[in-house]
Short mmCIF file of C-alpha atoms and ligand atoms in Angstrom, two decimals:
data_model
loop_
_atom_site.label_atom_id
_atom_site.label_comp_id
_atom_site.label_asym_id
_atom_site.label_seq_id
_atom_site.Cartn_x
_atom_site.Cartn_y
_atom_site.Cartn_z
CA MET L 1 0.01 -0.07 -0.02
CA THR L 2 0.97 3.44 -0.60
CA LEU L 3 1.26 5.84 2.17
CA GLN L 4 -1.81 7.74 0.31
CA GLU L 5 -3.56 4.52 0.26
CA ILE L 6 -2.89 4.13 4.00
CA ALA L 7 -4.06 7.55 4.76
CA ALA L 8 -7.33 7.00 2.75
CA SER L 9 -8.05 3.83 4.60
CA LEU L 10 -7.70 5.33 8.09
CA PRO L 11 -10.92 6.76 9.37
CA GLY L 12 -10.36 10.34 10.70
CA TYR L 13 -6.90 10.72 9.09
CA GLU L 14 -5.87 14.42 9.46
CA PRO L 15 -2.30 15.17 8.76
CA GLU L 16 -2.45 18.61 10.35
CA SER L 17 -4.02 17.28 13.55
CA LEU L 18 -3.26 13.64 14.14
CA CYS L 19 -3.91 11.96 17.32
CA LEU L 20 -1.11 9.94 18.49
CA GLU L 21 -2.86 6.44 18.49
CA ARG L 22 -3.82 7.23 14.84
CA ALA L 23 -0.25 8.04 13.80
CA CYS L 24 1.05 4.89 15.65
CA ALA L 25 -1.79 2.71 13.62
CA PHE L 26 -0.59 4.45 10.13
CA ILE L 27 2.99 3.81 10.92
CA ALA L 28 2.18 0.23 11.77
CA ARG L 29 0.78 -0.42 8.29
CA ALA L 30 3.52 1.60 6.58
CA LEU L 31 6.15 -0.99 7.74
CA PRO L 32 7.65 -3.30 5.23
CA PRO L 33 7.93 -6.93 6.23
CA PRO L 34 10.74 -7.80 8.23
CA SER L 35 13.76 -9.40 6.66
CA PRO L 36 13.48 -13.05 6.33
CA ALA L 37 17.39 -13.38 6.73
CA ARG L 38 18.83 -15.27 9.72
CA GLU L 39 22.05 -15.67 11.63
CA ARG L 40 23.07 -17.89 14.16
CA LEU L 41 24.76 -16.42 17.15
CA PRO L 42 26.49 -17.95 20.49
CA LEU L 43 24.61 -17.53 23.62
CA GLN L 44 27.21 -14.71 24.65
CA ALA L 45 26.01 -12.56 21.64
CA LEU L 46 22.17 -12.86 22.04
CA LEU L 47 21.26 -10.16 24.53
CA GLY L 48 18.49 -7.91 22.62
CA ARG L 49 18.47 -9.78 19.60
CA VAL L 50 15.17 -11.00 17.97
CA LEU L 51 14.63 -14.83 18.06
CA ALA L 52 13.90 -15.99 14.43
CA GLU L 53 12.62 -19.17 15.00
CA ASP L 54 10.17 -20.80 17.78
CA LEU L 55 12.69 -22.76 20.22
CA ILE L 56 11.29 -26.17 21.07
CA SER L 57 12.45 -28.05 24.05
CA PRO L 58 14.35 -31.21 22.99
CA ILE L 59 14.37 -32.30 26.55
CA ASN L 60 12.47 -32.46 29.81
CA VAL L 61 13.75 -29.98 32.24
CA PRO L 62 14.45 -31.03 34.53
CA ALA L 63 15.43 -34.38 33.26
CA HIS L 64 14.28 -36.34 36.27
CA ASP L 65 12.31 -36.17 39.10
CA ASN L 66 14.53 -34.76 42.03
CA SER L 67 14.52 -33.49 45.31
CA ALA L 68 13.42 -29.76 46.46
CA MET L 69 15.03 -30.02 49.86
CA ASP L 70 17.83 -31.43 51.72
CA GLY L 71 16.27 -34.32 53.53
CA TYR L 72 15.21 -37.94 53.11
CA ALA L 73 13.38 -39.30 50.02
CA PHE L 74 10.88 -41.99 50.51
CA SER L 75 7.47 -43.27 49.28
CA GLY L 76 4.35 -41.28 50.17
CA ALA L 77 2.48 -44.67 50.65
CA GLU L 78 4.37 -45.27 53.82
CA LEU L 79 2.57 -42.23 55.55
CA ARG L 80 -0.24 -43.19 57.83
CA PRO L 81 -2.80 -40.13 59.18
CA GLY L 82 -2.25 -39.49 62.72
CA GLN L 83 0.94 -41.72 63.10
CA PRO L 84 4.61 -40.91 63.02
CA THR L 85 6.56 -42.73 60.23
CA VAL L 86 9.85 -44.74 60.92
CA LEU L 87 12.34 -45.56 58.20
CA ARG L 88 15.56 -47.15 57.87
CA ILE L 89 18.02 -45.01 56.05
CA ALA L 90 19.49 -46.66 52.90
CA GLY L 91 22.42 -44.81 51.34
CA THR L 92 22.79 -40.99 50.14
CA SER L 93 21.96 -39.44 46.79
CA LEU L 94 23.85 -36.21 46.09
CA ALA L 95 23.03 -33.85 43.25
CA GLY L 96 24.76 -35.05 40.13
CA ASP L 97 24.68 -38.79 41.52
CA GLU L 98 23.39 -41.17 38.73
CA PRO L 99 19.75 -42.12 39.64
CA THR L 100 19.76 -45.33 42.11
CA GLY L 101 17.54 -48.47 41.89
CA PRO L 102 14.24 -48.89 43.95
CA LEU L 103 14.35 -49.09 47.72
CA ALA L 104 12.44 -51.96 49.76
CA ALA L 105 9.39 -51.19 51.73
CA GLY L 106 10.29 -49.16 54.99
CA GLN L 107 13.31 -47.44 53.64
CA CYS L 108 14.38 -44.02 52.79
CA ARG L 109 17.28 -42.39 51.31
CA ARG L 110 19.43 -39.42 52.40
CA ILE L 111 18.97 -36.84 49.32
CA MET L 112 20.44 -33.51 48.70
CA THR L 113 18.71 -30.70 46.79
CA GLY L 114 18.70 -31.36 43.16
CA ALA L 115 19.37 -35.10 43.51
CA ALA L 116 17.39 -37.54 41.10
CA LEU L 117 14.69 -39.41 43.13
CA PRO L 118 15.02 -43.27 43.09
CA PRO L 119 12.32 -44.93 41.20
CA GLY L 120 9.06 -45.11 43.16
CA LEU L 121 9.83 -42.43 45.78
CA ASP L 122 7.86 -39.46 45.31
CA THR L 123 8.18 -37.78 48.68
CA VAL L 124 11.07 -35.72 50.42
CA VAL L 125 10.85 -34.95 54.23
CA PRO L 126 13.34 -31.91 54.94
CA GLN L 127 15.95 -32.80 57.15
CA GLU L 128 14.94 -30.11 59.80
CA LEU L 129 11.70 -32.07 60.22
CA VAL L 130 12.66 -35.36 61.14
CA GLN L 131 14.21 -36.86 64.47
CA ARG L 132 17.03 -39.58 64.28
CA PRO L 133 16.68 -41.79 67.31
CA ASP L 134 19.94 -43.87 66.24
CA GLY L 135 22.23 -43.66 63.42
CA GLU L 136 20.30 -45.86 61.09
CA HIS L 137 16.73 -44.55 61.06
CA ILE L 138 14.65 -41.44 60.94
CA LEU L 139 11.30 -40.66 62.76
CA ILE L 140 8.63 -38.46 60.69
CA PRO L 141 6.24 -36.96 63.10
CA ALA L 142 2.49 -37.61 62.68
CA ASP L 143 0.91 -35.48 59.88
CA ALA L 144 4.11 -33.66 59.03
CA LEU L 145 3.86 -33.76 55.46
CA LYS L 146 1.57 -35.00 52.42
CA PRO L 147 2.65 -37.65 49.90
CA GLY L 148 4.28 -35.96 46.89
CA ALA L 149 5.73 -33.09 49.20
CA ASN L 150 9.08 -31.25 48.13
CA ARG L 151 9.25 -33.26 44.79
CA ARG L 152 10.28 -31.57 41.39
CA LEU L 153 8.72 -33.25 38.54
CA ALA L 154 10.62 -34.15 35.70
CA GLY L 155 9.60 -31.75 32.75
CA GLU L 156 7.89 -29.25 35.12
CA ASP L 157 9.86 -26.52 33.98
CA LEU L 158 9.67 -27.34 30.34
CA ALA L 159 8.50 -30.62 28.83
CA ARG L 160 10.24 -32.12 25.72
CA GLY L 161 8.61 -30.87 22.67
CA GLU L 162 6.93 -27.85 24.33
CA GLN L 163 7.71 -24.46 23.05
CA ALA L 164 10.04 -22.70 25.37
CA LEU L 165 10.39 -19.47 23.32
CA ALA L 166 8.33 -18.05 20.39
CA ALA L 167 10.15 -16.49 17.40
CA GLY L 168 9.88 -12.64 17.39
CA ARG L 169 11.02 -12.56 21.21
CA VAL L 170 13.68 -9.99 22.19
CA LEU L 171 16.15 -12.14 23.85
CA LYS L 172 16.69 -10.98 27.58
CA ALA L 173 19.19 -12.63 30.39
CA PRO L 174 16.49 -15.28 31.52
CA ASP L 175 15.62 -16.42 27.95
CA ILE L 176 19.67 -16.68 27.29
CA GLY L 177 19.67 -19.06 30.39
CA LEU L 178 16.66 -20.88 29.09
CA LEU L 179 18.55 -21.49 25.77
CA ALA L 180 21.48 -22.79 27.83
CA SER L 181 19.45 -24.97 30.06
CA LEU L 182 17.84 -26.68 26.90
CA GLY L 183 21.79 -27.34 25.90
CA GLN L 184 21.73 -25.01 23.01
CA THR L 185 25.08 -23.19 22.27
CA GLU L 186 23.59 -20.56 19.75
CA ALA L 187 20.18 -19.37 18.48
CA ALA L 188 18.81 -18.37 15.21
CA VAL L 189 18.23 -14.49 15.07
CA SER L 190 17.11 -11.79 12.69
CA PRO L 191 19.62 -9.62 11.53
CA ARG L 192 20.41 -6.42 13.04
CA LEU L 193 18.17 -3.55 11.50
CA ARG L 194 20.54 -0.88 10.10
CA VAL L 195 19.34 2.66 11.17
CA ALA L 196 21.08 5.81 9.82
CA LEU L 197 21.11 8.92 11.95
CA LEU L 198 21.43 12.43 11.05
CA SER L 199 21.39 15.86 12.61
CA THR L 200 19.86 18.47 10.61
CA GLY L 201 20.63 22.36 11.49
CA SER L 202 23.02 25.17 10.56
CA GLU L 203 23.41 25.95 14.22
CA LEU L 204 24.82 22.92 15.06
CA CYS L 205 28.28 22.09 16.06
CA ALA L 206 29.80 18.69 16.59
CA PRO L 207 31.00 18.16 20.47
CA GLY L 208 34.65 18.61 20.55
CA GLN L 209 34.58 21.66 18.29
CA ALA L 210 34.76 25.24 19.52
CA LEU L 211 31.34 26.71 19.71
CA GLN L 212 30.92 29.63 17.51
CA PRO L 213 28.39 32.58 18.16
CA GLY L 214 24.83 31.11 17.60
CA GLN L 215 25.66 27.65 17.72
CA ILE L 216 24.81 24.87 19.89
CA TYR L 217 25.94 21.50 20.34
CA ASP L 218 24.46 18.57 18.45
CA SER L 219 22.95 16.19 21.21
CA ASN L 220 20.34 14.56 19.29
CA ARG L 221 22.40 12.16 17.70
CA TYR L 222 23.95 10.85 20.80
CA THR L 223 20.78 10.40 22.66
CA LEU L 224 19.27 8.61 19.45
CA THR L 225 22.48 6.34 19.12
CA ALA L 226 22.13 5.61 22.91
CA LEU L 227 18.32 4.80 22.73
CA LEU L 228 19.06 2.67 19.59
CA GLN L 229 21.87 0.86 21.28
CA ARG L 230 19.24 0.04 24.20
CA LEU L 231 17.19 -1.56 21.83
CA GLY L 232 19.90 -4.30 21.18
CA CYS L 233 19.07 -5.11 17.72
CA ILE L 234 19.80 -2.26 15.93
CA GLU L 235 23.04 -1.34 13.87
CA VAL L 236 23.51 2.39 13.93
CA ILE L 237 24.88 4.14 11.02
CA ASP L 238 26.04 7.62 11.90
CA LEU L 239 25.64 10.08 8.85
CA GLY L 240 26.89 13.09 11.13
CA LEU L 241 25.54 16.48 11.41
CA VAL L 242 24.21 18.54 8.25
CA LYS L 243 23.91 21.89 7.64
CA ASP L 244 20.86 23.46 6.18
CA GLU L 245 22.11 23.25 2.93
CA PRO L 246 20.39 21.33 -0.04
CA ALA L 247 23.26 19.80 -1.59
CA ALA L 248 24.66 18.67 1.83
CA LEU L 249 21.39 17.51 3.07
CA ARG L 250 20.62 15.69 -0.24
CA GLU L 251 23.94 13.78 -0.15
CA ALA L 252 23.60 12.81 3.45
CA PHE L 253 20.01 11.36 2.69
CA ALA L 254 21.10 9.49 -0.40
CA GLU L 255 23.91 7.87 1.69
CA GLY L 256 21.47 7.00 4.27
CA VAL L 257 18.83 5.33 1.86
CA ALA L 258 22.04 3.36 0.19
CA ARG L 259 23.03 2.05 3.44
CA ALA L 260 20.30 1.64 6.00
CA ASP L 261 16.98 0.18 6.27
CA VAL L 262 15.65 3.15 8.25
CA LEU L 263 16.53 6.83 8.29
CA ILE L 264 16.05 8.92 11.53
CA SER L 265 16.72 12.45 11.03
CA SER L 266 16.22 15.43 13.93
CA GLY L 267 15.46 18.88 12.98
CA GLY L 268 14.07 20.80 10.13
CA VAL L 269 10.38 19.52 10.32
CA SER L 270 8.64 22.22 12.30
CA ALA L 271 5.65 23.89 10.80
CA GLY L 272 7.42 27.36 10.88
CA ASP L 273 10.66 26.01 9.45
CA ALA L 274 11.87 27.83 6.47
CA ASP L 275 14.84 25.58 6.11
CA HIS L 276 15.66 22.89 3.04
CA THR L 277 15.40 19.83 5.20
CA LYS L 278 11.62 19.30 4.26
CA ARG L 279 12.21 20.19 0.44
CA VAL L 280 14.94 17.85 0.35
CA MET L 281 13.14 14.93 1.88
CA ALA L 282 10.20 15.63 -0.53
CA ASP L 283 12.61 15.56 -3.44
CA MET L 284 14.09 12.29 -1.98
CA ALA L 285 10.85 10.78 -1.99
CA GLU L 286 9.99 11.30 -5.44
CA THR L 287 6.99 9.23 -5.95
CA GLY L 288 5.25 11.18 -2.99
CA GLU L 289 5.91 9.04 -0.47
CA LEU L 290 6.17 11.47 2.11
CA LEU L 291 3.87 13.13 4.87
CA PHE L 292 4.29 15.69 6.99
CA TRP L 293 2.21 15.49 10.22
CA GLN L 294 1.28 17.92 13.12
CA LEU L 295 0.50 15.41 15.89
CA LEU L 296 -1.86 15.83 18.92
CA MET L 297 1.00 15.48 21.37
CA ARG L 298 3.51 17.42 23.46
CA PRO L 299 6.28 17.62 23.39
CA GLY L 300 6.86 16.47 19.75
CA ARG L 301 4.20 17.89 17.47
CA PRO L 302 5.97 17.82 14.04
CA LEU L 303 6.88 14.62 12.37
CA ALA L 304 7.69 13.53 8.82
CA LEU L 305 7.21 9.93 7.71
CA GLY L 306 8.33 8.84 4.20
CA ARG L 307 9.65 5.78 2.25
CA LEU L 308 12.64 6.97 0.01
CA PRO L 309 13.16 4.69 -2.93
CA ARG L 310 16.21 2.75 -3.89
CA ALA L 311 17.29 1.61 -7.30
CA ASP L 312 16.59 -2.08 -6.58
CA GLY L 313 12.99 -1.00 -5.88
CA THR L 314 12.94 -1.09 -2.26
CA ALA L 315 12.56 1.65 -0.14
CA ALA L 316 14.21 3.00 3.13
CA LEU L 317 11.57 4.36 5.79
CA LEU L 318 12.20 7.74 7.13
CA PHE L 319 11.32 9.20 10.15
CA GLY L 320 11.76 13.12 10.29
CA LEU L 321 11.88 14.00 14.09
CA PRO L 322 11.64 17.44 15.49
CA GLY L 323 14.93 19.24 16.81
CA ASN L 324 14.04 19.68 20.38
CA PRO L 325 16.23 17.57 22.43
CA VAL L 326 13.19 16.29 24.68
CA ALA L 327 10.77 16.05 21.67
CA VAL L 328 13.17 13.73 19.99
CA MET L 329 13.23 11.23 22.81
CA VAL L 330 9.38 11.55 23.64
CA SER L 331 8.78 10.97 19.75
CA PHE L 332 11.21 8.34 19.44
CA TYR L 333 9.49 6.33 22.27
CA ALA L 334 5.98 7.29 21.28
CA LEU L 335 6.27 6.62 17.37
CA VAL L 336 9.63 4.90 16.60
CA ARG L 337 10.81 2.33 18.92
CA GLU L 338 8.14 -0.12 18.38
CA ALA L 339 8.28 0.39 14.61
CA LEU L 340 11.96 -0.45 14.78
CA LEU L 341 11.25 -3.31 16.81
CA ARG L 342 8.72 -4.80 14.45
CA LEU L 343 10.88 -4.12 11.39
CA ALA L 344 13.63 -5.98 13.38
CA GLY L 345 11.38 -9.04 13.38
CA ALA L 346 10.19 -8.65 17.02
CA THR L 347 6.72 -8.65 18.31
CA PRO L 348 6.97 -6.20 21.10
CA ALA L 349 5.07 -6.36 24.19
CA PRO L 350 3.50 -3.00 25.63
CA LEU L 351 5.97 -1.44 28.12
CA ALA L 352 5.05 -2.08 31.75
CA MET L 353 3.97 1.26 33.31
CA LEU L 354 3.68 2.33 37.21
CA ARG L 355 0.67 4.02 38.74
CA ALA L 356 1.69 6.78 40.89
CA THR L 357 0.30 9.29 43.00
CA SER L 358 0.88 12.90 41.70
CA LEU L 359 2.55 15.13 44.42
CA GLN L 360 1.27 18.09 42.37
CA GLY L 361 -1.69 19.40 40.17
CA LEU L 362 -0.77 19.05 36.61
CA ARG L 363 -2.59 21.06 33.82
CA LYS L 364 -3.69 19.37 30.86
CA LYS L 365 -5.98 19.78 28.03
CA PRO L 366 -8.21 17.01 26.85
CA GLY L 367 -7.35 16.60 23.00
CA ARG L 368 -3.69 15.67 23.07
CA THR L 369 -1.43 13.26 24.44
CA GLU L 370 1.13 14.86 26.89
CA TYR L 371 4.43 13.32 28.33
CA GLN L 372 5.84 15.11 31.42
CA ARG L 373 9.27 14.55 32.75
CA GLY L 374 8.76 12.86 36.43
CA ILE L 375 10.72 11.96 39.27
CA VAL L 376 9.39 8.68 40.84
CA SER L 377 10.03 7.77 44.29
CA ARG L 378 8.56 5.62 47.18
CA ALA L 379 5.41 6.95 48.90
CA PRO L 380 5.17 6.81 52.76
CA ASP L 381 2.54 4.38 52.15
CA GLY L 382 5.00 1.93 50.11
CA GLY L 383 3.40 2.74 46.88
CA TRP L 384 4.97 5.24 44.14
CA GLN L 385 4.43 8.89 44.12
CA VAL L 386 5.73 11.11 41.23
CA GLU L 387 6.60 14.88 40.83
CA THR L 388 7.39 16.70 37.85
CA THR L 389 10.90 17.91 37.10
CA GLY L 390 9.42 21.41 36.76
CA ASP L 391 9.71 23.59 33.54
CA GLN L 392 8.38 21.13 30.80
CA GLY L 393 9.83 23.19 28.05
CA SER L 394 10.83 20.73 25.28
CA GLY L 395 14.40 22.02 24.96
CA ILE L 396 15.39 21.54 28.51
CA LEU L 397 17.64 18.50 28.30
CA SER L 398 18.83 18.53 31.71
CA SER L 399 15.19 17.93 32.91
CA MET L 400 15.05 14.76 31.17
CA SER L 401 18.38 13.60 32.74
CA ARG L 402 17.13 14.41 36.01
CA ALA L 403 13.72 12.69 35.43
CA ASN L 404 13.44 9.12 35.87
CA GLY L 405 10.20 8.44 34.02
CA LEU L 406 7.74 10.07 31.86
CA ILE L 407 4.13 10.88 33.02
CA LEU L 408 1.70 9.72 30.40
CA LEU L 409 -1.41 11.85 30.55
CA ALA L 410 -3.65 10.28 27.88
CA HIS L 411 -5.47 12.05 24.68
CA ASP L 412 -8.95 12.59 26.49
CA GLN L 413 -7.52 13.16 29.87
CA GLY L 414 -7.98 16.63 31.79
CA SER L 415 -6.03 18.39 34.47
CA VAL L 416 -4.89 16.23 37.32
CA ALA L 417 -5.37 17.09 40.75
CA ALA L 418 -2.68 16.51 43.48
CA GLY L 419 -3.00 13.24 45.15
CA GLU L 420 -4.64 11.71 41.98
CA ALA L 421 -2.99 8.50 40.40
CA VAL L 422 -1.32 8.94 37.00
CA ASP L 423 0.53 6.44 34.63
CA VAL L 424 4.36 6.80 34.48
CA LEU L 425 6.65 4.98 32.15
CA PRO L 426 9.92 4.27 34.19
CA PHE L 427 13.02 4.99 32.06
CA ASP L 428 14.47 1.63 33.06
CA ALA L 429 12.37 -0.07 30.35
CA LEU L 430 13.13 2.76 27.94
CA MET L 431 16.40 5.03 28.08
P1 AMP K 501 13.93 22.50 14.55
O1 AMP K 501 13.11 21.25 14.84
O2 AMP K 501 15.01 22.18 13.44
O3 AMP K 501 13.07 23.49 14.39
O4 AMP K 501 14.61 22.54 15.84
C1 AMP K 501 13.99 22.93 17.13
C2 AMP K 501 15.17 23.47 18.33
O5 AMP K 501 15.90 21.97 18.65
C3 AMP K 501 15.94 24.20 17.91
O6 AMP K 501 16.33 25.38 19.07
C4 AMP K 501 17.37 23.73 17.38
O7 AMP K 501 18.42 24.36 17.66
C5 AMP K 501 17.21 22.56 18.31
N1 AMP K 501 17.99 21.33 17.79
C6 AMP K 501 17.88 20.95 16.54
N2 AMP K 501 18.70 19.75 16.29
C7 AMP K 501 19.28 19.74 17.50
C8 AMP K 501 20.35 18.79 17.81
N3 AMP K 501 20.75 17.78 17.03
N4 AMP K 501 20.95 18.66 19.07
C9 AMP K 501 20.35 19.60 19.90
N5 AMP K 501 19.46 20.62 19.48
C10 AMP K 501 19.01 20.59 18.52
MG1 MG K 502 16.29 23.19 12.42
#
């Protein structure tokens, strides 16, 4: 579908005042399918990568019924209601010992946590529950436990043939441990998505250079690089900073189209901008596959979405983000992050949020989504509380740095009174 066709298919599509939800739905439809390519990587290289195939467990985990406690294993059939049980100790099983043969009636076996249960033994009494009248017997007090207690069943973690991990999963530490627990040394993952970054603006100066009058340092490329690195499945291609000059912009965009799956630019898409970025973007998307939006969100109103064609008939996706440093991060989170994960082959889950008590009143007009920088802390009652970092100007990068979460005020929501609960997106999941 062309972007125009997507626009026509989306009820209520209004580029000059587009709500965030509709913009996200639009972007989801505009994504090309993820690459079918795969690579196999060792366990140590899998963090953040996208699993490309379902992982079916080739074994039972654990492989044998085993003990959950240090104690004595016996058959639960020996227990009589209301009566103590006396059993004769027959040997010891340590974790890692080969499973032994069955025991005779009236016997038990000293057993350590994780050791395989001998056949027929289904119950473990923890050592602290038993008395040892002599060196050879244990006495279990009446009604101290039930048959089957303290046993881990073979396959209770994962049964052979069961799906352990689904394709599309962004691999995290426990997933990598799970792969190891199934005896795998590597996994098939999707290739990294190639994302090219460029900062636009004639006022920008690269860190390390002397700031000339009227200049500011380029920070967006570095926040974006870090946000992309955090995703784990992205190869960042840094196209540098580009002055507001058509030739330079054209060259940088062309390089991005040639080298990357996705281009992310910052700056030059604001409504009032008299600069060249928009025109160069439009020229690159010669087929008209370029849209400029004014979003009903704050910060981060302007956004360009495009497809820049390549010689081979494919296209690079373009996200033109606004230039304000805070708007860049918020737009990235709200509109770009999930799209990149999907393009990288992932099926991302929604980010978990906290519900926190707002320590102050928050002014908010219904009709746009707002993100305020918040500092979340423990409330005296043990719940969470949040206060804003103060001035919410979208250029105030230090406030983003001081914050540890974004307070999310939904589209239809109005002002919040002090003491009301609000949704907060903790940065831990994000930045
Ligand atoms: P623009 O979206 O180009 O109108 O830029 C909006 C504001 O963000 C202006 O004050 C710019 O100077 C600032 N800005 C743009 N790009 C960057 C950047 N890469 N790093 C820091 N500030 C920027
Ligand atoms: Mg600019």
